[in-house]
Short mmCIF file of N, CA and C in Angstrom, two decimals:
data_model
loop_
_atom_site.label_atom_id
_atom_site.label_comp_id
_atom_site.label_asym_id
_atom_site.label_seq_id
_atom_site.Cartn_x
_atom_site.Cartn_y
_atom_site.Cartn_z
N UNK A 1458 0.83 -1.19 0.00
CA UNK A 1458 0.00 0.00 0.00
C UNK A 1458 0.87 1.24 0.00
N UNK A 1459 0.27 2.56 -0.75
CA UNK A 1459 1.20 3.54 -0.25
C UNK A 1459 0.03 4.58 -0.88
N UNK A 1460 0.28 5.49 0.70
CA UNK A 1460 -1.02 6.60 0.75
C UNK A 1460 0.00 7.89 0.05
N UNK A 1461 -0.61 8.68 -0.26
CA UNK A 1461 0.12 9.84 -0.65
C UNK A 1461 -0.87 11.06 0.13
N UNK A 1462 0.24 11.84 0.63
CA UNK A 1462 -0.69 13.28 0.95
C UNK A 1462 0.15 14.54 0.13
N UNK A 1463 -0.65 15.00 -0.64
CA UNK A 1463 -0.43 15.94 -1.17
C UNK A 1463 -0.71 17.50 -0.74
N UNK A 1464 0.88 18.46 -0.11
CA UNK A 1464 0.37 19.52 0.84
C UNK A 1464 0.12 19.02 2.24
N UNK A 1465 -0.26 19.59 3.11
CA UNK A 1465 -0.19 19.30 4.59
C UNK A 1465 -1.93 19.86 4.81
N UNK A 1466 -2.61 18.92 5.42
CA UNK A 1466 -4.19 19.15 5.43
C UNK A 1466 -4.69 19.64 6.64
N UNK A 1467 -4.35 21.41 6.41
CA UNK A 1467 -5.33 21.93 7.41
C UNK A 1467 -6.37 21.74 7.47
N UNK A 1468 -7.09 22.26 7.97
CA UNK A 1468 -8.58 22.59 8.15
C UNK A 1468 -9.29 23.99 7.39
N UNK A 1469 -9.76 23.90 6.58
CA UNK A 1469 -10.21 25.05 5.95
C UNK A 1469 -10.28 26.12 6.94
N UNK A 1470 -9.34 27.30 6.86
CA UNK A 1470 -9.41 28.50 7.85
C UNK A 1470 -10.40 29.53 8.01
N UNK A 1471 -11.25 29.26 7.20
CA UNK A 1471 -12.47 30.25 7.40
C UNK A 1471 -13.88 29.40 7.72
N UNK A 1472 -13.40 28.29 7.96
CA UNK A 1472 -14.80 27.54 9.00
C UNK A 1472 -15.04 27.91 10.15
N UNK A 1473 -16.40 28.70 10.65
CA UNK A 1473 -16.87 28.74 11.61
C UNK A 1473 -16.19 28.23 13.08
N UNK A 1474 -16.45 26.99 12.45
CA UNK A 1474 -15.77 25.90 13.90
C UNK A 1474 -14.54 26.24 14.25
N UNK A 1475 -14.02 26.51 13.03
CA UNK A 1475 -12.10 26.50 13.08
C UNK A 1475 -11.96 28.10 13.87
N UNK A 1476 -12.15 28.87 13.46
CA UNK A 1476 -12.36 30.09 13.69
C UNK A 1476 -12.50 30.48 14.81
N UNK A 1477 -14.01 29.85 15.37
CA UNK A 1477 -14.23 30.01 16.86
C UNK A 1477 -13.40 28.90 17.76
N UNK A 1478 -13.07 27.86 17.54
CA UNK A 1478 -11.92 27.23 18.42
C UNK A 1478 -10.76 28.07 18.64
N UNK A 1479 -10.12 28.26 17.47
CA UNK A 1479 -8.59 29.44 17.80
C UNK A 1479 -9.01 30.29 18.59
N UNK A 1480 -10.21 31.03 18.07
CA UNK A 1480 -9.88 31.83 18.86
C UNK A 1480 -10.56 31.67 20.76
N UNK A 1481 -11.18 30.51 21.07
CA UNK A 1481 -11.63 30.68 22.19
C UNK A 1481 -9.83 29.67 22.62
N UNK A 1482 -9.40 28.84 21.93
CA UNK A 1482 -7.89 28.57 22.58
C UNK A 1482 -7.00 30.30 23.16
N UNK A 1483 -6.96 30.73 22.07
CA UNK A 1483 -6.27 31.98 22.46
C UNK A 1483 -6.46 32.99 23.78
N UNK A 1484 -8.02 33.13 23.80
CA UNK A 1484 -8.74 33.69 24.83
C UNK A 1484 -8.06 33.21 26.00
N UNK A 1485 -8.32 31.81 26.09
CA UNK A 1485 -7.83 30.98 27.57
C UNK A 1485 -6.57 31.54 27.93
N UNK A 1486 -5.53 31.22 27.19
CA UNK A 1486 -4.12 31.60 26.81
C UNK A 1486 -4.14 33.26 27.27
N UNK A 1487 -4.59 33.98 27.03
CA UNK A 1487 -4.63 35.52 27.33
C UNK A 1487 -5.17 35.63 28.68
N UNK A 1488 -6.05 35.15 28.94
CA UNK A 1488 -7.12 34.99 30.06
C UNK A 1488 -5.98 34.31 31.24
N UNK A 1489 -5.18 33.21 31.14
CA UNK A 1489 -4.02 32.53 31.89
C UNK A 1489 -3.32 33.47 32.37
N UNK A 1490 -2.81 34.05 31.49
CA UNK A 1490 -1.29 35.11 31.31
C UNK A 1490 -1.61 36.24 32.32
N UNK A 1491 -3.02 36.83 32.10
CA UNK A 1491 -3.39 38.07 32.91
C UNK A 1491 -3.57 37.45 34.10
N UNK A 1492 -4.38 36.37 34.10
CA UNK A 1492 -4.65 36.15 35.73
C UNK A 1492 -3.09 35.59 36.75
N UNK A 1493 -1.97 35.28 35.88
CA UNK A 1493 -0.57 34.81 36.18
C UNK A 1493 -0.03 36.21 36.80
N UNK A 1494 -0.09 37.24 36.11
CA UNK A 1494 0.54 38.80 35.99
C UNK A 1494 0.05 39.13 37.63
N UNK A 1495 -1.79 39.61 37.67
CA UNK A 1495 -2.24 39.76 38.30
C UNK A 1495 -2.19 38.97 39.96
N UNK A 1496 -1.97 37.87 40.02
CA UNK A 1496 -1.56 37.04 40.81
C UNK A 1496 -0.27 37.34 41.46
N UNK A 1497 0.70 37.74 40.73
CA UNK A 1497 1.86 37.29 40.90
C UNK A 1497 2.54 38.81 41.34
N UNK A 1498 1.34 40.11 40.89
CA UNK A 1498 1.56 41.39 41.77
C UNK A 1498 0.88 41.59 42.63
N UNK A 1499 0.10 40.94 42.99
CA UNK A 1499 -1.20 41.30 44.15
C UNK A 1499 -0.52 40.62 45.32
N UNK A 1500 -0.23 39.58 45.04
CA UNK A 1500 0.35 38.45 45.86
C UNK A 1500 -0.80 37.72 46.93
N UNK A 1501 -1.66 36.78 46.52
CA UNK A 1501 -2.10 35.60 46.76
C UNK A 1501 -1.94 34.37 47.20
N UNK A 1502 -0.66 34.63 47.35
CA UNK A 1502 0.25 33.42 48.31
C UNK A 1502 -0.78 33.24 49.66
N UNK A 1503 -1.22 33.65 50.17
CA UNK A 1503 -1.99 32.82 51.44
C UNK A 1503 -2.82 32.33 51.14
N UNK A 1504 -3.66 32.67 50.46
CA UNK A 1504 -4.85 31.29 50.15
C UNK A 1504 -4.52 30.29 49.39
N UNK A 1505 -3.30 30.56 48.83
CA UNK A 1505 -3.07 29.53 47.45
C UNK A 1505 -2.19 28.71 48.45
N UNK A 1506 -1.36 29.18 49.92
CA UNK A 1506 -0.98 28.12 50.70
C UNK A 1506 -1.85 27.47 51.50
N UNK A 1507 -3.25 28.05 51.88
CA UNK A 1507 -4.25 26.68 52.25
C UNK A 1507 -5.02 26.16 51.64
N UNK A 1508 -4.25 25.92 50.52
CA UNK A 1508 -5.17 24.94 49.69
C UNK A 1508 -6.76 25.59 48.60
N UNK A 1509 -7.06 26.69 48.90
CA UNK A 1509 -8.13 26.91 48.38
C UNK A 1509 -7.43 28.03 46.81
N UNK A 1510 -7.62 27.41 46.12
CA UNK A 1510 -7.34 27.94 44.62
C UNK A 1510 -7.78 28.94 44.62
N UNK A 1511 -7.54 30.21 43.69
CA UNK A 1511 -8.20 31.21 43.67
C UNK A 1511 -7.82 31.98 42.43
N UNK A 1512 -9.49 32.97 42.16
CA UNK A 1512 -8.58 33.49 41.14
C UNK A 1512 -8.33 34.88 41.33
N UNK A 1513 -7.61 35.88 40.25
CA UNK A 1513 -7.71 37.11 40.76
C UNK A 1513 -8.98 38.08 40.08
N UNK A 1514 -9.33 39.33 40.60
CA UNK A 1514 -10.00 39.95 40.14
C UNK A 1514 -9.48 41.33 40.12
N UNK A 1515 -10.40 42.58 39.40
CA UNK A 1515 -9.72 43.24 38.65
C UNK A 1515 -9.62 44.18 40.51
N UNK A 1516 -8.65 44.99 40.29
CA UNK A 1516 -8.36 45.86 41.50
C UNK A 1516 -7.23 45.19 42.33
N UNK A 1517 -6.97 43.95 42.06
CA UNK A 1517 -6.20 43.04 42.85
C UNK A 1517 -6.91 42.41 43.98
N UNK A 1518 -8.14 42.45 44.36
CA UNK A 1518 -8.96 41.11 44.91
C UNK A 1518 -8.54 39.80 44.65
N UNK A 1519 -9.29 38.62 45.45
CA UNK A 1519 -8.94 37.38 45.03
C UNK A 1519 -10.67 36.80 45.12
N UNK A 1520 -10.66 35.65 44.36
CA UNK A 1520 -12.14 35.55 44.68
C UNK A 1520 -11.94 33.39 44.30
N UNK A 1521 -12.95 32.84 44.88
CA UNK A 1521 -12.41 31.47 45.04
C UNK A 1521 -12.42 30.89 43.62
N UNK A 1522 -12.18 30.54 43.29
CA UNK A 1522 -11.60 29.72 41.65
C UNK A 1522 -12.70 29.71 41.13
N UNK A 1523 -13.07 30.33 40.03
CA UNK A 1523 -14.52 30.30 38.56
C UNK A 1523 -13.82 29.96 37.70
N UNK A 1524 -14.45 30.29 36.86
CA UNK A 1524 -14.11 30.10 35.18
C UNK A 1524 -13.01 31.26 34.74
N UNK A 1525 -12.95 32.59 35.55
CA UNK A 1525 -11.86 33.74 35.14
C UNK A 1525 -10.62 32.78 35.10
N UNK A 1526 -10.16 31.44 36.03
CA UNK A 1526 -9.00 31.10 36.01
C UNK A 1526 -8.94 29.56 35.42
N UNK A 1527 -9.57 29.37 34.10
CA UNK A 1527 -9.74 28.61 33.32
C UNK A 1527 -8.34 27.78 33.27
N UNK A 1528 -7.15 28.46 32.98
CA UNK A 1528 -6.17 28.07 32.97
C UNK A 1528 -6.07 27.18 34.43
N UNK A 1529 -5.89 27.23 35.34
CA UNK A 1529 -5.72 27.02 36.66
C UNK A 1529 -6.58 25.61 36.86
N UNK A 1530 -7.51 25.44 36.38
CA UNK A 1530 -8.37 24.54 36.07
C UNK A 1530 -7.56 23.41 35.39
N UNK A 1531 -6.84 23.65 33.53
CA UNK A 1531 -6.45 22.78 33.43
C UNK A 1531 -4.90 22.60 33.90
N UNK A 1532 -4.64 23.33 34.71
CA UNK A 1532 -3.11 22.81 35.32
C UNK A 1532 -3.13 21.74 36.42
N UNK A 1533 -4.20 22.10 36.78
CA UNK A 1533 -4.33 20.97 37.95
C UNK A 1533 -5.28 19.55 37.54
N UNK A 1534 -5.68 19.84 36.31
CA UNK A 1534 -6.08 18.17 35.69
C UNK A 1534 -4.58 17.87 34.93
N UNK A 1535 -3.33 18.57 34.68
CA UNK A 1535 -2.06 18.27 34.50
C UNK A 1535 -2.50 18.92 32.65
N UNK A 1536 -3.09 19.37 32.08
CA UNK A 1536 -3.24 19.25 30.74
C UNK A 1536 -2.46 20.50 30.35
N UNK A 1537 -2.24 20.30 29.14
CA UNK A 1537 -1.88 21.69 28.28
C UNK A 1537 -2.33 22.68 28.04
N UNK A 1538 -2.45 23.80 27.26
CA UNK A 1538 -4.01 24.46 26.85
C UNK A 1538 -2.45 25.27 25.34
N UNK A 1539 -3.36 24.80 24.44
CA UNK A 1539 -2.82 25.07 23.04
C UNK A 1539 -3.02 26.16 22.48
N UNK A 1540 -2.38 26.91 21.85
CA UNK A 1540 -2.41 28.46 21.65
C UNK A 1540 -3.76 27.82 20.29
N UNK A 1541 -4.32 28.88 19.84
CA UNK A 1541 -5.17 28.26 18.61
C UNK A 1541 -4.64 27.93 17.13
N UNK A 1542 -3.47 29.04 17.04
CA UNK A 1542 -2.27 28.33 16.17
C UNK A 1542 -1.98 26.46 16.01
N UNK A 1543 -1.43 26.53 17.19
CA UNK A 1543 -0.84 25.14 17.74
C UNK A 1543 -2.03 24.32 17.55
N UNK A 1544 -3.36 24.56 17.69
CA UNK A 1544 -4.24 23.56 17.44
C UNK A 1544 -4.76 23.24 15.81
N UNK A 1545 -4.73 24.15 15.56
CA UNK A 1545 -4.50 24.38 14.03
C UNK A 1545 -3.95 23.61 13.58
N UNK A 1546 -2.72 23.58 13.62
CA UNK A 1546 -1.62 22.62 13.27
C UNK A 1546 -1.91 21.33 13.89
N UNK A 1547 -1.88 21.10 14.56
CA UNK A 1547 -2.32 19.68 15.54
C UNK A 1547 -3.32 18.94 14.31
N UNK A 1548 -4.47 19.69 14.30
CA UNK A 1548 -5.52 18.81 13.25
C UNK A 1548 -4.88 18.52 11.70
N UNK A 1549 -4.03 19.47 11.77
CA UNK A 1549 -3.34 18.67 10.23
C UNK A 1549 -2.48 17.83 10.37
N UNK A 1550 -1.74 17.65 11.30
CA UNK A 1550 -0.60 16.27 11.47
C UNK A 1550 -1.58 15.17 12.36
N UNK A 1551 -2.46 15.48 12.63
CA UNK A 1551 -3.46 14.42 12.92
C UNK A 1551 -3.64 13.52 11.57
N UNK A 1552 -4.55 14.23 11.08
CA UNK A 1552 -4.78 13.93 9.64
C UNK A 1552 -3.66 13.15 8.74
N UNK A 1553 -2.39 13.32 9.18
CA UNK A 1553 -1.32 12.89 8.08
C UNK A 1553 -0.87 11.42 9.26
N UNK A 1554 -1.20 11.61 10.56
CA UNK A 1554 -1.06 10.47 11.34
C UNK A 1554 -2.17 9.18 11.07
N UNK A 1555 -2.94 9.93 10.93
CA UNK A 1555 -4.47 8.55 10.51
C UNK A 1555 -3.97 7.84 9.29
N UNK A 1556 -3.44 9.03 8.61
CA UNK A 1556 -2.98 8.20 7.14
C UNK A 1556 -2.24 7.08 7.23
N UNK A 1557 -0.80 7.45 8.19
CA UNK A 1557 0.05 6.68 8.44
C UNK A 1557 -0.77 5.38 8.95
N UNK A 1558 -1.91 5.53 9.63
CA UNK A 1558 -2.06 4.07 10.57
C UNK A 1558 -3.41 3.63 9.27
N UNK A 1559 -3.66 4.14 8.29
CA UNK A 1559 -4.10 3.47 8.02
C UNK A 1559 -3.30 2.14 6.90
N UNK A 1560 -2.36 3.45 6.78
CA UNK A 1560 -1.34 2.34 5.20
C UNK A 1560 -1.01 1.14 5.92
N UNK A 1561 -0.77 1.15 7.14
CA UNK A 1561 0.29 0.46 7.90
C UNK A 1561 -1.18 -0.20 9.64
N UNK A 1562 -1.61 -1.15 8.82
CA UNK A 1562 -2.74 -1.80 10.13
C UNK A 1562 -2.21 -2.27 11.08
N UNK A 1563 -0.83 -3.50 11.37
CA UNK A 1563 -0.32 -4.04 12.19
C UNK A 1563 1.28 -4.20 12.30
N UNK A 1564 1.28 -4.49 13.35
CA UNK A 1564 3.09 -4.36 13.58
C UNK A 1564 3.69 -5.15 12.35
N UNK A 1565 2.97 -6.56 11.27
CA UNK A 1565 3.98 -6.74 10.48
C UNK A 1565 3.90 -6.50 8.70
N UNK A 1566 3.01 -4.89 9.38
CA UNK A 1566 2.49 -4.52 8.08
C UNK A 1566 3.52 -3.91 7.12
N UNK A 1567 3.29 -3.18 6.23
CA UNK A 1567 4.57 -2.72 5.61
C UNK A 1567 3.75 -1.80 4.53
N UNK A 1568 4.37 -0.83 3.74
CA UNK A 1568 3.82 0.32 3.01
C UNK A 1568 4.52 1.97 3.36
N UNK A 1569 4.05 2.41 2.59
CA UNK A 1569 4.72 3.79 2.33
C UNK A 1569 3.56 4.78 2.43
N UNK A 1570 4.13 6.30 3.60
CA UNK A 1570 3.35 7.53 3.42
C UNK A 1570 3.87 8.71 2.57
N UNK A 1571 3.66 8.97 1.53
CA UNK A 1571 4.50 10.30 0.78
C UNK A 1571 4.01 11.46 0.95
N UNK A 1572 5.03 12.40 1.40
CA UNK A 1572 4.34 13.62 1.90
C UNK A 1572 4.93 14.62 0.99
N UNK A 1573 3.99 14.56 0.34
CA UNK A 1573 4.30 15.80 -1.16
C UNK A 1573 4.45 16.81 -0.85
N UNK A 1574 5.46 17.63 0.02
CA UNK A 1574 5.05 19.49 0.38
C UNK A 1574 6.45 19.59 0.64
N UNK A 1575 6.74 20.29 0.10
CA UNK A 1575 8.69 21.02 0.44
C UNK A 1575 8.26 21.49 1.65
N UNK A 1576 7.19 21.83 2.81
CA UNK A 1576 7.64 22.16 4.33
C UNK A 1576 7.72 20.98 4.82
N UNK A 1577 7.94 19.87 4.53
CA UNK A 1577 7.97 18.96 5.66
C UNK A 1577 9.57 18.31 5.82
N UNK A 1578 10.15 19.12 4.21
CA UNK A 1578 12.00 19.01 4.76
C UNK A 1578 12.16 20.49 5.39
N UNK A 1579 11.68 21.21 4.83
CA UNK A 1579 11.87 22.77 4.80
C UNK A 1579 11.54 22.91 6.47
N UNK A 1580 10.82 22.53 7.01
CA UNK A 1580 11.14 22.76 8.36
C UNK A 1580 10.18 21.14 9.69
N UNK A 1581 11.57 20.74 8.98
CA UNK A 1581 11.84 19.36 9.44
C UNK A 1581 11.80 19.46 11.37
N UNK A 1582 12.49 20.75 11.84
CA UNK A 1582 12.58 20.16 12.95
C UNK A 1582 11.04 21.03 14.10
N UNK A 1583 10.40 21.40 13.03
CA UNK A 1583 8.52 21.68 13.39
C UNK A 1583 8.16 20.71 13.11
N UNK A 1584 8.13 19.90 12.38
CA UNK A 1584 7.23 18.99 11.63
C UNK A 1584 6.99 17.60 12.51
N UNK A 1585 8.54 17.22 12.36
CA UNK A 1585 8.74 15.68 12.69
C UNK A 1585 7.81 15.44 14.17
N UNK A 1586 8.32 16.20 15.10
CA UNK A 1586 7.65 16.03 16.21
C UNK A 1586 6.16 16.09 16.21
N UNK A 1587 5.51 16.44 15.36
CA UNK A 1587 3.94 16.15 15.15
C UNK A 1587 3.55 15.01 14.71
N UNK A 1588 4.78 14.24 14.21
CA UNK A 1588 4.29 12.91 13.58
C UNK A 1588 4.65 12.06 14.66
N UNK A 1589 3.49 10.46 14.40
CA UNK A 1589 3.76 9.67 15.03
C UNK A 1589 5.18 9.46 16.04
N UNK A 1590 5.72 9.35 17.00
CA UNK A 1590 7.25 8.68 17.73
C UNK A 1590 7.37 8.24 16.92
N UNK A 1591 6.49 6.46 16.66
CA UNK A 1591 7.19 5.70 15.80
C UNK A 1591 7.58 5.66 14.14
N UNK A 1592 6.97 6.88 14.10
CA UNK A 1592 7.14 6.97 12.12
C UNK A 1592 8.45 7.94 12.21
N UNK A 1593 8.79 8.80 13.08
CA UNK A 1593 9.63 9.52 12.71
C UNK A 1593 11.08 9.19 12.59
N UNK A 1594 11.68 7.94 12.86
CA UNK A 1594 12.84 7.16 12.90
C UNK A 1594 13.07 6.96 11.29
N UNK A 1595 11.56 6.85 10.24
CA UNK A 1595 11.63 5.95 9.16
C UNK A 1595 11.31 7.41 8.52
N UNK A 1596 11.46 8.38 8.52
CA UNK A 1596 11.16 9.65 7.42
C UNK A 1596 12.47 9.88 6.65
N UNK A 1597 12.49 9.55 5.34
CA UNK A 1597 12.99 9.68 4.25
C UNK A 1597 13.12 10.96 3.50
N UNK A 1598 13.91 11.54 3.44
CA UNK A 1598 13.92 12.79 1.83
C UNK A 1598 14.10 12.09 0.76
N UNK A 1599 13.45 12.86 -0.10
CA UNK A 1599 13.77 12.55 -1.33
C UNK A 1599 14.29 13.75 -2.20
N UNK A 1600 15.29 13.99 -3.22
CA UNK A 1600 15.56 15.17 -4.15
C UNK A 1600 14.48 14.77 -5.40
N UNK A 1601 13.76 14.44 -5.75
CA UNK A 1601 13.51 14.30 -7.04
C UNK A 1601 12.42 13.26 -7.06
N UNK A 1602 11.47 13.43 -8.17
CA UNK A 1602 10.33 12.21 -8.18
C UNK A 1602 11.27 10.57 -8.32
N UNK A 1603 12.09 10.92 -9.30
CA UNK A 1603 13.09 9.42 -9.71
C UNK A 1603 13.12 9.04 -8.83
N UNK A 1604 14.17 9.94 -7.97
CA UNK A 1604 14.74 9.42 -6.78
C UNK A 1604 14.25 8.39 -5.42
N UNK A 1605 12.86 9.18 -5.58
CA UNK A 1605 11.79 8.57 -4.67
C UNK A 1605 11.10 7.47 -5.30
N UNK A 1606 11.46 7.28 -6.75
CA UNK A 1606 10.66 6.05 -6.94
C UNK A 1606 11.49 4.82 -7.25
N UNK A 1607 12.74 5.26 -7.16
CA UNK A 1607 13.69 4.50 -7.07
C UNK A 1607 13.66 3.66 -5.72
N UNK A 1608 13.70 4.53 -4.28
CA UNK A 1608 14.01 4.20 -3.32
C UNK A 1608 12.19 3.09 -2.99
N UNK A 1609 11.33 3.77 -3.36
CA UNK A 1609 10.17 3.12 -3.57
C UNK A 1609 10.58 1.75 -3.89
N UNK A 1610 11.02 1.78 -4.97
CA UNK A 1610 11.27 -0.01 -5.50
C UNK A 1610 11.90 -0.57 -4.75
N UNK A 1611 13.29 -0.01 -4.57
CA UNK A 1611 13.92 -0.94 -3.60
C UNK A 1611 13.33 -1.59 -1.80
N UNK A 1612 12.52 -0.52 -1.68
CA UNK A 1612 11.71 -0.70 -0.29
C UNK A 1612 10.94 -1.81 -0.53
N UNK A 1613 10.06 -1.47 -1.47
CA UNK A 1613 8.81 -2.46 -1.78
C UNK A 1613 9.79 -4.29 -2.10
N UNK A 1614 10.89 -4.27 -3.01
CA UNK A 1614 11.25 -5.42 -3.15
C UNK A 1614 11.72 -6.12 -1.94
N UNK A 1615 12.46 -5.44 -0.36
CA UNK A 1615 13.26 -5.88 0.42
C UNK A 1615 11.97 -6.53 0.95
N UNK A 1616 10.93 -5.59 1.07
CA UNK A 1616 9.23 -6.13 1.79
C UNK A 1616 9.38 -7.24 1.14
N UNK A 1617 8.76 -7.44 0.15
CA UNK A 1617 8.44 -8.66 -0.44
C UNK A 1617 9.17 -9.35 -0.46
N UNK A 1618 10.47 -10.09 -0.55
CA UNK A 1618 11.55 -11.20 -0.11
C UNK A 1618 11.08 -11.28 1.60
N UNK A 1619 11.10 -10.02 2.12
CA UNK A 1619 10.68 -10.42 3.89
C UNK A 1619 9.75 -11.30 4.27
N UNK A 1620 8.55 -10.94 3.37
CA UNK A 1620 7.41 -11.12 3.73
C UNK A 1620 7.29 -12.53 3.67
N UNK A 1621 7.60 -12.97 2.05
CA UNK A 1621 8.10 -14.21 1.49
C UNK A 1621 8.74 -15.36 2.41
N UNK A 1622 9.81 -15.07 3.20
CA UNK A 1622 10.93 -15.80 4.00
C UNK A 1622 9.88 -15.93 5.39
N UNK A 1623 9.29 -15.16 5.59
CA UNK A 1623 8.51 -14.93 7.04
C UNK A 1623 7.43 -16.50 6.94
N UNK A 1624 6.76 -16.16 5.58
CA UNK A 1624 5.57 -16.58 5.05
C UNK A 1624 6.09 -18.05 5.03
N UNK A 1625 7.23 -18.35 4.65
CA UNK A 1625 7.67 -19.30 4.86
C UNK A 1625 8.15 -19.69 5.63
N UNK A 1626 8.96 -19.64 6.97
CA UNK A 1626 9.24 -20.45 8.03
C UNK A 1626 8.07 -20.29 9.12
N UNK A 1627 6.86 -19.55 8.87
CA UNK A 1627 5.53 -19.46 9.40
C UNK A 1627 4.88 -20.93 9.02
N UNK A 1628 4.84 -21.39 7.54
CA UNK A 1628 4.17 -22.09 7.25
C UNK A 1628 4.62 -23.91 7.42
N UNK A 1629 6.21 -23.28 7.74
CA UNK A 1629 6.98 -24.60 8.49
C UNK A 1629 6.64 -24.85 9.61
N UNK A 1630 6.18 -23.65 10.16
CA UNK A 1630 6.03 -24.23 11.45
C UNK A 1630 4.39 -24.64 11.87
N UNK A 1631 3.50 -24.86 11.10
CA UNK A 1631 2.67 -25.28 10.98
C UNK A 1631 2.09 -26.29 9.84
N UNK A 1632 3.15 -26.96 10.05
CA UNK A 1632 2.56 -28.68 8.83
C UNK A 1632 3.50 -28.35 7.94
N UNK A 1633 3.88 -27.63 6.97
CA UNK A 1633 4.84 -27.57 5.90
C UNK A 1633 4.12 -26.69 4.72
N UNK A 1634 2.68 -26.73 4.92
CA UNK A 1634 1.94 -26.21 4.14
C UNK A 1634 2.22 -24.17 3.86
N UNK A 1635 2.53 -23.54 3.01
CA UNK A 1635 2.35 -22.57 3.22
C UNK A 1635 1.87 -21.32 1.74
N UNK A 1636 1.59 -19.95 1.69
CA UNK A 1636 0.68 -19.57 0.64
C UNK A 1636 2.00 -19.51 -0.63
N UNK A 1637 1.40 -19.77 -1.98
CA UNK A 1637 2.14 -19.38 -3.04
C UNK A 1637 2.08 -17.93 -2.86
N UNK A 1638 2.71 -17.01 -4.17
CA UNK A 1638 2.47 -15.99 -4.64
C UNK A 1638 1.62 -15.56 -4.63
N UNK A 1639 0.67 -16.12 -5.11
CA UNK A 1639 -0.65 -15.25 -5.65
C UNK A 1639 -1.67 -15.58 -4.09
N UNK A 1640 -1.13 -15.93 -2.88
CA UNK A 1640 -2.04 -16.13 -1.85
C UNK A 1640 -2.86 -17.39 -1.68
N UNK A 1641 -2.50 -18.44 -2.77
CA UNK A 1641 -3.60 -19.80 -2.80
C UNK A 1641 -2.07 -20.49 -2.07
N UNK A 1642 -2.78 -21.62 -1.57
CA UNK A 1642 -1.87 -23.15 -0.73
C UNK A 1642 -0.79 -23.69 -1.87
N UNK A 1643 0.23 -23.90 -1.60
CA UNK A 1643 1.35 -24.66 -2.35
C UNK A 1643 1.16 -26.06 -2.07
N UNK A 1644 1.28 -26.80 -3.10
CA UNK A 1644 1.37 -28.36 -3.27
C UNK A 1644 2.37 -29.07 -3.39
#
């Protein structure tokens, strides 16, 4: 099998959905930062040392933890909170990750993902880390279509002798019987 993605698949940027996610990510993110600032000149250290969370309010008040300290919320479920940029991006290397798991179903699967877009050498060390851990050991450049279909062949042939040799001391080890070429029983 071999999936091809052509370009890197955002999310259409003028969808509603898309639109209002960034920007309610961002909000949080702004909303964090001020209540961090505010906190951190008012000084809130005593309630935040017995335990009762809090957030700040405008004048330098403190008032017991709402929704103003959204952030605060997800620090203490341990989570992230993604600028709307960053999520942006997230749904497109999602997208190029599904691909990957779909070419490739099980650990002794085998196949190729081609990622047609000069940013994914062009800024290799943004990219990689969005992809799968385990795919990023096996990411290939290529200079040239040849080149890549060169290295294509040779991939695809080492598979197939593997698969072949596998297929066969598999089928030794169950009676002697094992598949021809074309997938039917050898006689």
């Amino acid at each position: 099998r071999v999936v091809i993605a052509v370009g890197i698949p955002y999310p259409h940027a003028k969808n509603l959905q898309v639109l209002l996610k960034r920007q309610h990510n961002d909000k949080l993110i702004t909303d964090a930062r001020i209540s961090r600032l505010r906190a951190a000149s008012s000084g809130g250290a005593a309630a935040e040392s017995e335990g009762v969370k809090q957030a700040p309010l405008g004048g330098g008040g403190f008032m017991p933890h709402t929704q103003a300290a959204v952030e605060s919320k997800a620090e203490l479920a341990g989570l992230d909170i993604l600028s709307g940029g960053e999520w942006y991006a997230q749904q497109a290397y999602r997208a190029i990750n599904q691909a990957v798991g779909r070419c490739l179903r099980h650990r002794n699967d085998y196949g190729a993902v081609l990622l047609v877009d000069e940013r994914f050498r062009r800024d290799e060390a943004r990219v990689l880390p969005s992809l799968s851990r385990w795919v990023r050991s096996h990411v290939r450049h290529s200079g040239s279509a040849e080149e890549a279909t060169a290295e294509l062949r040779a991939f695809f042939a080492r598979m197939v002798v593997s698969s072949s040799l596998a297929a066969g001391l598999e089928g030794d080890a169950h009676g002697g019987l094992r598949g021809d070429a074309q997938g039917g029983l050898g006689g």
